[in-house]
Coordinates of C-alpha atoms in Angstrom, one line a residue:
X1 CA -57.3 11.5 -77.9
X2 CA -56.7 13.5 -74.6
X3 CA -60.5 13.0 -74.1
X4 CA -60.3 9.3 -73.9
X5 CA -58.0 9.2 -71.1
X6 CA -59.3 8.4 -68.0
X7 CA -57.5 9.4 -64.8
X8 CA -59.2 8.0 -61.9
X9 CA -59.9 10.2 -58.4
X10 CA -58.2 9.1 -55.4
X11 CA -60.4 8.5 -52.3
X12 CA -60.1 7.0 -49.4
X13 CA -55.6 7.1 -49.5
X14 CA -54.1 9.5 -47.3
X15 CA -50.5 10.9 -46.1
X16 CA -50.5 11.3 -42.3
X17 CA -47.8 12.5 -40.1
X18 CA -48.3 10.9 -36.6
X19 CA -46.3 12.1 -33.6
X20 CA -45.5 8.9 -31.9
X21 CA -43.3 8.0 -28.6
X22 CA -39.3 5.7 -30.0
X23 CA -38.9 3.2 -27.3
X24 CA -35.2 3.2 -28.6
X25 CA -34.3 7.1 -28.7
X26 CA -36.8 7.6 -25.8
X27 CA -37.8 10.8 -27.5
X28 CA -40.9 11.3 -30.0
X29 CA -40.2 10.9 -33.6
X30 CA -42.3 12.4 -36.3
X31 CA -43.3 9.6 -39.0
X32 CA -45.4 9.7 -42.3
X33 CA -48.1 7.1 -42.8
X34 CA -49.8 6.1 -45.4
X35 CA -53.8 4.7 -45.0
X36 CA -55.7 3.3 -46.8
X37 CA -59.3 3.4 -45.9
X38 CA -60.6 2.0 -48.7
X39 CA -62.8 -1.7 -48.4
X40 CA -60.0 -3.1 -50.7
X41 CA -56.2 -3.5 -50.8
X42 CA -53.9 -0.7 -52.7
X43 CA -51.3 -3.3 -54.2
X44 CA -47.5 -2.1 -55.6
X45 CA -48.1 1.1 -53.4
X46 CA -44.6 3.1 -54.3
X47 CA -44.2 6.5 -52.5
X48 CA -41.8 9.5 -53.3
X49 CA -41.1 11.9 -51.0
X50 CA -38.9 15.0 -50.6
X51 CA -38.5 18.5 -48.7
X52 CA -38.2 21.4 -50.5
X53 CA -39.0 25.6 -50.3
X54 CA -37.6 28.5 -52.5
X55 CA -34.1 28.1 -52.2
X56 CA -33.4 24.2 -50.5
X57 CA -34.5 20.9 -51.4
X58 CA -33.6 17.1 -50.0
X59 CA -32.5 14.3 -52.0
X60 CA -35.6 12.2 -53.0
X61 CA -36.8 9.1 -51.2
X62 CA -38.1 6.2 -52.3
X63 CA -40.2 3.8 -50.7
X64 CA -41.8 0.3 -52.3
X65 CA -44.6 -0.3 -49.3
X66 CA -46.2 -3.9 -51.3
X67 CA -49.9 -3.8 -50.4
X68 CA -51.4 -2.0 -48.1
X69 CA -54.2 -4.1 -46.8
X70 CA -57.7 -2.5 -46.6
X71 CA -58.5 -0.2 -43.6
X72 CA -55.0 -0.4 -42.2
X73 CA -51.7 1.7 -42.8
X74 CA -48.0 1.4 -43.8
X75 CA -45.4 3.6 -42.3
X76 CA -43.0 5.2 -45.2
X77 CA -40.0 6.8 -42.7
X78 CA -39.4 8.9 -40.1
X79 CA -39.6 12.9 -40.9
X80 CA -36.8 14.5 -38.9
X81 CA -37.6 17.8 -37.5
X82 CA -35.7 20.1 -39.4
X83 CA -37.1 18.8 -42.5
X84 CA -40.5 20.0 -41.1
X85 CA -39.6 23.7 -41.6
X86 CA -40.0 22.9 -45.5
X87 CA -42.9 22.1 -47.5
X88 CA -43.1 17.9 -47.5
X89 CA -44.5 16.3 -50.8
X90 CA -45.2 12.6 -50.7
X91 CA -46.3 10.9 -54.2
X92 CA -48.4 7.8 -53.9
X93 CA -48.8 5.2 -56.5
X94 CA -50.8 2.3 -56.8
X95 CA -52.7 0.1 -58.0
X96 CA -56.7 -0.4 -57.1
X97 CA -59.3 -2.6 -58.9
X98 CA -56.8 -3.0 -62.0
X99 CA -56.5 0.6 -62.4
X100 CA -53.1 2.9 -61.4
X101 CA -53.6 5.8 -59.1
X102 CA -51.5 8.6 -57.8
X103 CA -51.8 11.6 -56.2
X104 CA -49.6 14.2 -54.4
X105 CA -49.7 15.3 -50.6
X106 CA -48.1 18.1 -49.4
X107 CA -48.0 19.3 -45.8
X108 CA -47.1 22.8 -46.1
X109 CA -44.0 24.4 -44.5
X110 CA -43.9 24.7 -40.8
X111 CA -47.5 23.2 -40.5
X112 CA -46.4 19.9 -38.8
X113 CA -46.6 21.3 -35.4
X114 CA -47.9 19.6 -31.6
X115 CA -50.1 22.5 -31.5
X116 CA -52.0 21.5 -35.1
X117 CA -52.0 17.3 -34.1
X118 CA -55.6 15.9 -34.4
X119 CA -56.6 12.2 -33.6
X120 CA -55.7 10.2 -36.7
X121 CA -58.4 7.4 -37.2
X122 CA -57.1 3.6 -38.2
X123 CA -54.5 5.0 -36.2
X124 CA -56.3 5.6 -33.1
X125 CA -52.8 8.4 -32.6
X126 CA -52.7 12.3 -32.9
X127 CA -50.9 13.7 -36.2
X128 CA -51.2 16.0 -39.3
X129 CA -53.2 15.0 -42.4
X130 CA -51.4 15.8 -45.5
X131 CA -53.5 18.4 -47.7

């Protein structure tokens, strides 16, 4: 019964938060990524994401991304800033080699900071890996 089910590891999909220069706002925006570094496509790749801490949460999002192509990325949305002072959870589903995958990525409160921003690769851009 529960022994026979098979949940597969996810490897190679991250959650990234990349600090990146809006041509329109002429500001930087923080914006949530997600990469696939995997040698073959994620297809039907669905996300969930949502702020929350003890005592405030933010309505859920929901974001259909399609296939993410291998060793390239898909931006999910734009993280405003005072949504950074709660912990962030994105929930990525999808499909690989036949088989559905998911997995949960949190970055902490607070943590999304200039001062923690590392070179992203596939992205060649300095952000925040999800943990």
């Amino acid at each position: 019964m529960k022994k026979d089910i098979e949940i597969p590891v996810v490897k190679d999909v991250y959650v990234a938060i990349i600090r990146e220069w809006n041509e329109e706002f002429l500001d930087k925006d923080w914006n949530a990524y997600v990469i696939n570094d995997k040698d073959t496509a994620i297809e039907m790749t669905m996300v969930v994401s949502k702020g929350f801490d003890d005592d405030r949460k933010t309505s859920i999002m929901r974001h259909n991304l399609g296939i993410v192509e291998p060793k390239s990325f898909k931006k999910i949305e734009v993280v405003q800033e005072d949504v950074l002072t709660l912990n962030n959870e994105f929930f990525v589903t999808f499909f690989a080699n036949g088989t559905l995958h998911d997995k949960r990525f949190v970055f902490e409160k607070n943590t999304v900071t200039e001062s923690n921003l590392t070179v992203v690769p596939l992205i060649d851009k300095e952000g925040i890996y999800a943990k």
